[in-house]
Coordinates of C-alpha atoms and ligand atoms in Angstrom, one line a residue:
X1 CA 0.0 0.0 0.0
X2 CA 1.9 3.0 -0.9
X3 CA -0.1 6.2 0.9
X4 CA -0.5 9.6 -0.9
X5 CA 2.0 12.2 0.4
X6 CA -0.3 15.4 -0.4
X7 CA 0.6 19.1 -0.6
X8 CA -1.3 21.7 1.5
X9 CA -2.3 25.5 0.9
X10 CA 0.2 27.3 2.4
X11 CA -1.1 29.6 4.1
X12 CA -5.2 30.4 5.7
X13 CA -6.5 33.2 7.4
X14 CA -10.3 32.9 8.3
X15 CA -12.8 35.5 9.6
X16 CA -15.0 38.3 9.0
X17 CA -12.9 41.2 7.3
X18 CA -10.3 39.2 6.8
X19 CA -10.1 40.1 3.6
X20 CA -8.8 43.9 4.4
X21 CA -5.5 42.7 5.5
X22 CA -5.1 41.3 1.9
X23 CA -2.8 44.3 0.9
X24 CA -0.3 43.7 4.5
X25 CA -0.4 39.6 3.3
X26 CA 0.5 40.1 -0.2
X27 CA 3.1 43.3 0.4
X28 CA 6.0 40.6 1.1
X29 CA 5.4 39.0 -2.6
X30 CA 5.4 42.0 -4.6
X31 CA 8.4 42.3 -7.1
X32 CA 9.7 45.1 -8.6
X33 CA 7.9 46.2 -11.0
X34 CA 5.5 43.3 -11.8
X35 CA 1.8 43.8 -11.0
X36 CA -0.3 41.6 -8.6
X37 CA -3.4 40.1 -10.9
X38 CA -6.6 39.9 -9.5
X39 CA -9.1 37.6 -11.4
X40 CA -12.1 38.7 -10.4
X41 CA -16.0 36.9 -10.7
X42 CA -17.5 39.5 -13.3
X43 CA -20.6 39.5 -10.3
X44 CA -18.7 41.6 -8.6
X45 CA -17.8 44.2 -11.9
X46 CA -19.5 47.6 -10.3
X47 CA -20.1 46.5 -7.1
X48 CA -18.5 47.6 -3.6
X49 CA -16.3 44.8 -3.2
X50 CA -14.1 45.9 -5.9
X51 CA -12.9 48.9 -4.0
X52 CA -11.4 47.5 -1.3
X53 CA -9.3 45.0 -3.6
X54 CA -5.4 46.4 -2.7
X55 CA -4.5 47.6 -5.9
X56 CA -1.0 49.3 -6.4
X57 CA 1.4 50.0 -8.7
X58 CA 0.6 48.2 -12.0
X59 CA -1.5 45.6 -10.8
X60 CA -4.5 44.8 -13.0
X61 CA -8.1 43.9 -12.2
X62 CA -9.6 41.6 -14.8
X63 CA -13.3 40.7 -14.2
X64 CA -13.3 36.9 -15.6
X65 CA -16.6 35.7 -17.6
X66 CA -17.5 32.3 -15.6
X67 CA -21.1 32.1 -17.5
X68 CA -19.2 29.0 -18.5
X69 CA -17.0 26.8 -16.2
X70 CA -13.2 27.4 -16.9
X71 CA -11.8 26.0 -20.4
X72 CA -8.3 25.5 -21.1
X73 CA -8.6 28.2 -24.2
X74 CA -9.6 30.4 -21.6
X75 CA -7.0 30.1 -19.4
X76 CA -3.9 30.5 -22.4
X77 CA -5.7 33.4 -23.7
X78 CA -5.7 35.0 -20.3
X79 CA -1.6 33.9 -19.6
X80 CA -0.7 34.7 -22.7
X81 CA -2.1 38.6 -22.4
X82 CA -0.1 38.6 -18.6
X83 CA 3.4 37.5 -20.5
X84 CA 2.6 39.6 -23.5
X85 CA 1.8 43.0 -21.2
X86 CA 4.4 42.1 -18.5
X87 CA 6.7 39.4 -18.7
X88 CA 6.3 38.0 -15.7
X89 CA 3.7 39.2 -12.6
X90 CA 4.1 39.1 -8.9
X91 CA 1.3 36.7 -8.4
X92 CA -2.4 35.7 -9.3
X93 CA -5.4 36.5 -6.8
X94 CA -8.7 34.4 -8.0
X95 CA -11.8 36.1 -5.9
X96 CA -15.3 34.7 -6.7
X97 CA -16.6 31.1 -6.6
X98 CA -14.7 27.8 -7.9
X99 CA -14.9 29.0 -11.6
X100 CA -12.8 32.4 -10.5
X101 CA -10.6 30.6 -7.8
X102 CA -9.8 27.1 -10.7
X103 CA -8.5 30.3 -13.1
X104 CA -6.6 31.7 -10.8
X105 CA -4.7 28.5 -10.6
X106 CA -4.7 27.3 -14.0
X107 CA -3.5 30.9 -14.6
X108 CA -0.5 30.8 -12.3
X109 CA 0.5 27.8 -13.3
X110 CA 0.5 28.7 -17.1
X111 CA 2.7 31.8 -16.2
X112 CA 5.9 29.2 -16.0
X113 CA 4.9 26.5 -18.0
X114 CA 4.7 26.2 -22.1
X115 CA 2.4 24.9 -24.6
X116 CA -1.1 24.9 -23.7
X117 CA -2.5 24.0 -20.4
X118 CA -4.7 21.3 -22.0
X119 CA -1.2 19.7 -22.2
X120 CA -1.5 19.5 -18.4
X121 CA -4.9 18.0 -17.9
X122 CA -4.6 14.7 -16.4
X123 CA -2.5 13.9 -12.7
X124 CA 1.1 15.4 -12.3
X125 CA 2.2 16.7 -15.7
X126 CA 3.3 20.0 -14.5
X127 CA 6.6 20.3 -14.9
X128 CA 7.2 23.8 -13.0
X129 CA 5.5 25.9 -10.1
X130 CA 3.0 28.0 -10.7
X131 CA 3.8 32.1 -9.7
X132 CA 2.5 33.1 -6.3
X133 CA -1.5 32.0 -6.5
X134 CA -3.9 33.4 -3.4
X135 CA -8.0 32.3 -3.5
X136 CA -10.4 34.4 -2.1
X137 CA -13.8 32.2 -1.8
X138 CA -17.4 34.7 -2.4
X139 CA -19.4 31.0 -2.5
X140 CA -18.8 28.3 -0.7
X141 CA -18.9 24.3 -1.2
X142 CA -16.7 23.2 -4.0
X143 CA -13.4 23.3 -1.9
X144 CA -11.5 24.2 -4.5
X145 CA -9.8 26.9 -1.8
X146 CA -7.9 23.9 -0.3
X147 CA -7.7 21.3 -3.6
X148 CA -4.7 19.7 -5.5
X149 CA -6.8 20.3 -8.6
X150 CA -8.6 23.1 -11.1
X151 CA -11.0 21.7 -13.1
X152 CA -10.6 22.3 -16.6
X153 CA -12.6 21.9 -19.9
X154 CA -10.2 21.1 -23.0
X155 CA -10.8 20.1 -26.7
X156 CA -10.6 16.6 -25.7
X157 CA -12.1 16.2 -21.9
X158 CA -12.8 17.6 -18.7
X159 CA -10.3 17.5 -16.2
X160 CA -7.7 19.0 -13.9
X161 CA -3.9 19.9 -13.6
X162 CA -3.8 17.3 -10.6
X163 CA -0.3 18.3 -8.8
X164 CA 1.5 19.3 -6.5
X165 CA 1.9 22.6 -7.5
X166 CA -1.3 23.6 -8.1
X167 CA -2.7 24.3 -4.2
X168 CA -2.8 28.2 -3.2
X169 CA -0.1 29.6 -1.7
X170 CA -2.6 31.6 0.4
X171 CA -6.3 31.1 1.0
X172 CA -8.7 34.0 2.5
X173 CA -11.7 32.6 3.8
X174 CA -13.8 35.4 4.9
X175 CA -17.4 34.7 5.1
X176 CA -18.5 38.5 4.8
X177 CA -17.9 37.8 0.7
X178 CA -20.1 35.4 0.6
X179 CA -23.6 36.9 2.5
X180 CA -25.2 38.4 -0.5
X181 CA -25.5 34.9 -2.9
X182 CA -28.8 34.1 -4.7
X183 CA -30.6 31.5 -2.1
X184 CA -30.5 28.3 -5.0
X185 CA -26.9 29.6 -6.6
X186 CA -26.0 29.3 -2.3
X187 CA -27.6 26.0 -2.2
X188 CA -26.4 24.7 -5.8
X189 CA -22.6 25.1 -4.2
X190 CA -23.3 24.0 -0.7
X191 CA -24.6 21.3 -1.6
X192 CA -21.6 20.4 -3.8
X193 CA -19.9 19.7 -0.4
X194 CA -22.3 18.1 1.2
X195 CA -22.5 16.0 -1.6
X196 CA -19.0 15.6 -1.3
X197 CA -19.3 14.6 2.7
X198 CA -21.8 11.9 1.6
X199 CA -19.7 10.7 -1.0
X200 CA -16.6 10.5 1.1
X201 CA -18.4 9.0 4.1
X202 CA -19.8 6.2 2.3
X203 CA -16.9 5.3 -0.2
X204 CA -14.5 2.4 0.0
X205 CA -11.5 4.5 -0.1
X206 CA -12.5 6.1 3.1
X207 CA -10.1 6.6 6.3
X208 CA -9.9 8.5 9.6
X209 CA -8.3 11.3 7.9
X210 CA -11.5 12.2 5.6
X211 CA -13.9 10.6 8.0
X212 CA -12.8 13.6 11.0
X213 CA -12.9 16.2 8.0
X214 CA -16.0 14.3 6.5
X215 CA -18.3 13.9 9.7
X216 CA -17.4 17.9 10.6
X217 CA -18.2 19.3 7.2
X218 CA -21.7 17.3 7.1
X219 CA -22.7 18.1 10.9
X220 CA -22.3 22.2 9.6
X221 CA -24.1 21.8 6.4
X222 CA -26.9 19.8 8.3
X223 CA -26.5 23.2 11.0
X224 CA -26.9 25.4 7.9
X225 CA -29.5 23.7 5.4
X226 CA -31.6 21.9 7.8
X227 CA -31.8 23.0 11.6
X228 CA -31.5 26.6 10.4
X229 CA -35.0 28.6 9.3
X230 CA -33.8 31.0 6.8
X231 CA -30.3 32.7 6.6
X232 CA -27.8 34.6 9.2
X233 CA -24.2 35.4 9.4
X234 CA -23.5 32.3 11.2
X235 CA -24.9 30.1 8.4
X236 CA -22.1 32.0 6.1
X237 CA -19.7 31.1 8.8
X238 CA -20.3 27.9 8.8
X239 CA -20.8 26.7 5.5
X240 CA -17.4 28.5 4.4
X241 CA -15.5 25.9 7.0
X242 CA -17.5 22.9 6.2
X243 CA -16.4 23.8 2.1
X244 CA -13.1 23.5 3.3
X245 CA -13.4 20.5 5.6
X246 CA -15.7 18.9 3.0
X247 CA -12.2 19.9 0.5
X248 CA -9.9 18.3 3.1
X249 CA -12.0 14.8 3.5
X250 CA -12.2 14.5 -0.3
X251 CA -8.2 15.3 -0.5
X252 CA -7.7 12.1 1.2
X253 CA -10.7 9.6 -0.5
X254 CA -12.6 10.5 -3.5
X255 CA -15.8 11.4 -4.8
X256 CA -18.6 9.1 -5.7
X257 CA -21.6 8.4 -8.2
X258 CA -23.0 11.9 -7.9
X259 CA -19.5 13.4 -9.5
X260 CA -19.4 10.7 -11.9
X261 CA -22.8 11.1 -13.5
X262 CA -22.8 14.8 -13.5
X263 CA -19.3 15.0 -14.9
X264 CA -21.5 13.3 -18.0
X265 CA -24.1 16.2 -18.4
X266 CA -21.6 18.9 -17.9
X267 CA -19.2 17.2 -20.7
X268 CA -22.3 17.1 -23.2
X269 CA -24.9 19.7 -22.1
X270 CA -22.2 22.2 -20.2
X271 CA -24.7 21.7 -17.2
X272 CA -22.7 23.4 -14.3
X273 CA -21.1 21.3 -11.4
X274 CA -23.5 22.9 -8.0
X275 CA -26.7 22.4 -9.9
X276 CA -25.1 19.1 -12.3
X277 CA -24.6 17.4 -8.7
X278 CA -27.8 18.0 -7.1
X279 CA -30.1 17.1 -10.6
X280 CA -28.1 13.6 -10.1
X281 CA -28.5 13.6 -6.2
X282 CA -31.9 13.5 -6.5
X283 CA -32.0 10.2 -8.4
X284 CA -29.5 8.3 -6.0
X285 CA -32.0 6.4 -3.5
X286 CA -30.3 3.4 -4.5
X287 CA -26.7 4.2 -3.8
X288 CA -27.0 6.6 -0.7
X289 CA -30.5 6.3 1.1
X290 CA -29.9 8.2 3.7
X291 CA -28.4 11.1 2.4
X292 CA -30.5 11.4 -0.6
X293 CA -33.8 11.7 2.0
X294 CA -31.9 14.1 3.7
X295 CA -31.0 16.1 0.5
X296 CA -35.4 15.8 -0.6
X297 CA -35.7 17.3 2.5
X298 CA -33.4 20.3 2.7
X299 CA -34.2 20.9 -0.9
X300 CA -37.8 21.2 0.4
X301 CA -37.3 23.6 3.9
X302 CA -35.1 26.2 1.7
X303 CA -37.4 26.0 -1.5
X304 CA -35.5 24.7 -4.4
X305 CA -36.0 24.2 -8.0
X306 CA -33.9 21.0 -8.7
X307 CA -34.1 20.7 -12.4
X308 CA -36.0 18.1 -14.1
X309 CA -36.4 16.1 -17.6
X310 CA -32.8 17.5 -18.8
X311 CA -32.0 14.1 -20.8
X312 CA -34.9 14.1 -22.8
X313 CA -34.8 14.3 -26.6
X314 CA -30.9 13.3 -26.5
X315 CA -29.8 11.0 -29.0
X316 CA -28.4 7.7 -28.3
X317 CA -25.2 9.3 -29.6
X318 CA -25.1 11.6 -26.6
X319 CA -26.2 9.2 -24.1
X320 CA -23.1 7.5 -25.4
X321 CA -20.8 9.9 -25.0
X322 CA -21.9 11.0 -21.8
X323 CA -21.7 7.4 -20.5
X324 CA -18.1 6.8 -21.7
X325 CA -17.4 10.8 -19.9
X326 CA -18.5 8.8 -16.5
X327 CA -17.5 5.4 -17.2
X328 CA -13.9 6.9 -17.3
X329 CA -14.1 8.6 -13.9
X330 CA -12.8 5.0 -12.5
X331 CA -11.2 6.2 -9.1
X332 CA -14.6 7.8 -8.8
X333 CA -16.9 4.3 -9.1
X334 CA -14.1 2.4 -7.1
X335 CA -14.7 4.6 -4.3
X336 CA -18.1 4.2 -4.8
X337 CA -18.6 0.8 -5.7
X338 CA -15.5 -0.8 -4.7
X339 CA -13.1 -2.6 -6.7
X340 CA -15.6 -4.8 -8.9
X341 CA -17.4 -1.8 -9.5
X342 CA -17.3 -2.2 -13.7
X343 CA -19.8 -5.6 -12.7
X344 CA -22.2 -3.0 -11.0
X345 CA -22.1 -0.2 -12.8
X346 CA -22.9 -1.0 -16.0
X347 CA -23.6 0.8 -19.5
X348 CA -26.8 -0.3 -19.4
X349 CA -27.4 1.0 -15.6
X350 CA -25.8 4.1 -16.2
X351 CA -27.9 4.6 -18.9
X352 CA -31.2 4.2 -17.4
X353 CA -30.1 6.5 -14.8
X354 CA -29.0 9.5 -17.3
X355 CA -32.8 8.3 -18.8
X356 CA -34.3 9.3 -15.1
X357 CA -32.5 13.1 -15.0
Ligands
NAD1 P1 -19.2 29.4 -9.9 O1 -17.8 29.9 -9.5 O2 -19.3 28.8 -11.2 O3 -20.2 30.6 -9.8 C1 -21.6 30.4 -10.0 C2 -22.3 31.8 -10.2 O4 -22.3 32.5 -8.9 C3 -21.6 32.7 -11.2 O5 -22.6 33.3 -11.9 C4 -20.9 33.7 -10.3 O6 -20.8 34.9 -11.0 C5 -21.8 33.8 -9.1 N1 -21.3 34.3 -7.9 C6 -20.1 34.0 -7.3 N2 -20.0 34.6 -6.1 C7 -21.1 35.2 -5.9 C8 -21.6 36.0 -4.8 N3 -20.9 36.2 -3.6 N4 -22.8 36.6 -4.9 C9 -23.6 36.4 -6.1 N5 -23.1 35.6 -7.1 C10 -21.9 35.1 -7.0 O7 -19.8 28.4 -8.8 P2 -19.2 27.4 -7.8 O8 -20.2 26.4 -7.5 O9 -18.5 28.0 -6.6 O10 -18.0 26.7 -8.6 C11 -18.2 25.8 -9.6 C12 -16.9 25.6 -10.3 O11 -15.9 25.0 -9.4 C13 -16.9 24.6 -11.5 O12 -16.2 25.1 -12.5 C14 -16.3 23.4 -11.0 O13 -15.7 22.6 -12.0 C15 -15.3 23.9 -10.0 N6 -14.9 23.0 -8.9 C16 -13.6 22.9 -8.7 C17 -13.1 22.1 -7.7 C18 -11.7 22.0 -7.4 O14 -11.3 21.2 -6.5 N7 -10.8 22.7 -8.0 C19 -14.1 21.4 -6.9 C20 -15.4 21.5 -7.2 C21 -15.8 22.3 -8.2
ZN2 ZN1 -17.8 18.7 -6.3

């Protein structure tokens, strides 16, 4: 058994306002005469928020477009403009949800590697480190602030630059950023990590480790989404530490049939990964009982619109493809199914699942 020897964010500062001592924590990373980038959620372009971003210098502010999750194309264009303008920058500073805080990564890393990152999609093919990368969470759930990984869509698949390089250097985890998110985009991405809990909690792969991250994340997303009526500042509180818990039990297990199937819609129908999770959630009686009754019911208290009938019309074509998307997340069924999972999960299973959605 050889155990996996994982890299950390370097550094986290957590509470409310944290986020003003942004300028005194980056200060010792600025070089001479290369900006700080800030890659900004395009939410935020005109808003309040924007002003207190510690801008100096040449530093630039560039609102990023996540209508669609991040492609690869994306993320050269972007690098390439930053090399072209300046060389080389002090660092890269994602603010906004998982979209905005995967960019920021992919971003860094592209600084100081060549070719395209689609070149790096798959688990340790970067070559160098990435320049100094800090994520600022304004929605929480994916755990993307703590991950190994940015999740990328490229001309061939969707997948991450898995590595060692790719954690943040610094994290900011104030949950002031995220009070003002629409109630379902809230839920969409909270439930990502309680999906994630579930997922870890009931997989194969599963340890101490991710079961103390695991059990904490869940108990504060069942605090948040089902013993709470409405929404407060502690709810904001919470559910920004259980994304990162949730991120931290996952680090050290794997996701599950949820990920896998909704990998397959976002693939073929760009179906984002908040909402792609819970659409397949709600068909999962089967493989997590418990948790999909609990998930019926906190979609019922907070009064949200799962989507419905999104397979219908699709040609067997695209069933197709999306079944060979989520027949290749293997690690994924493994964890879920355990190591005879391919008898289980078959095409013809997965199928009539994708039919139910
Ligand atoms: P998101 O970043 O895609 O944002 C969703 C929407 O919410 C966008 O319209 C955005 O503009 C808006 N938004 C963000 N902050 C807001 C705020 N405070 N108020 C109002 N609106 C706000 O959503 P997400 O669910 O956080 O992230 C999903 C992305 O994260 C996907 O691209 C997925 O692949 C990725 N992801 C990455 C990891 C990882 O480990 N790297 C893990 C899970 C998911
Ligand atoms: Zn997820």
């Amino acid at each position: 058994m050889k155990f996996r020897n994982f890299k950390l964010v370097g550094y986290v500062v957590y509470g409310r306002g944290s986020f003003n001592q942004l300028d005194e924590i980056i200060a010792p990373h600025r070089k001479e005469g290369k900006p700080m980038v800030f890659l900004v959620d395009h939410f935020f372009d005109g808003k309040p928020m924007v002003n207190r971003i510690p801008v100096r210098g040449n530093d630039k502010v560039i609102f990023v477009d996540v209508t669609y999750e991040p492609k690869t194309t994306y993320v050269d264009k972007l690098a390439q403009q930053l090399k072209e303008e300046f060389g080389t920058v002090s660092g890269v500073i994602g603010i906004g949800g998982g979209s905005a805080m995967d960019l920021a990564k992919a971003v860094s890393l592209m600084m100081n590697n060549t070719g395209s990152s689609a070149d790096y999609q798959g688990w340790d093919l970067v070559k160098q480190p990435g320049v100094y990368k800090v994520g600022i969470p304004t929605l929480s759930g994916t755990g993307a602030e703590v991950s190994r990984t940015t999740v990328l869509t490229g001309p061939t698949k969707k997948l991450g630059m898995n590595s060692d390089f790719t954690p943040f250097d610094q994290i900011v985890l104030d949950p002031e950023l995220t009070a003002n998110a629409p109630a379902n985009q809230r839920f969409y991405t909270g439930m990502d990590c309680y999906i994630h809990c579930i997922e870890s909690l009931e997989g194969t792969f599963l340890n101490e480790f991710s079961k103390s991250y695991g059990e904490k994340a869940l108990e504060l997303c069942r605090d948040v989404f089902v013993k709470t009526d409405g929404w407060n500042d502690d709810c904001d509180d919470k559910l920004m530490m259980a994304s990162y818990a949730g991120g931290m039990s996952i680090a050290y297990s794997q996701v599950g049939v949820a990920h896998a199937v909704s990998y397959g819609l976002s693939y073929l129908l760009g179906t984002k990964h908040g909402i792609g999770n819970c659409i397949v959630m709600n068909h999962l009686e089967e493989y997590y009982p418990a948790g999909v009754k609990e998930f019926k019911y906190m979609v019922e208290k907070n009064k949200i619109d799962i989507p419905t009938g999104i397979c219908k019309g699709l040609s067997e074509d695209d069933f197709d493809k999306m079944i060979g998307v989520s027949m290749g997340m293997k690690p994924l069924w493994e964890n879920a199914l355990g190591k005879n999972w391919e008898k289980i999960m078959t095409r013809e299973k997965l199928r009539a699942l994708y039919d139910k959605l």
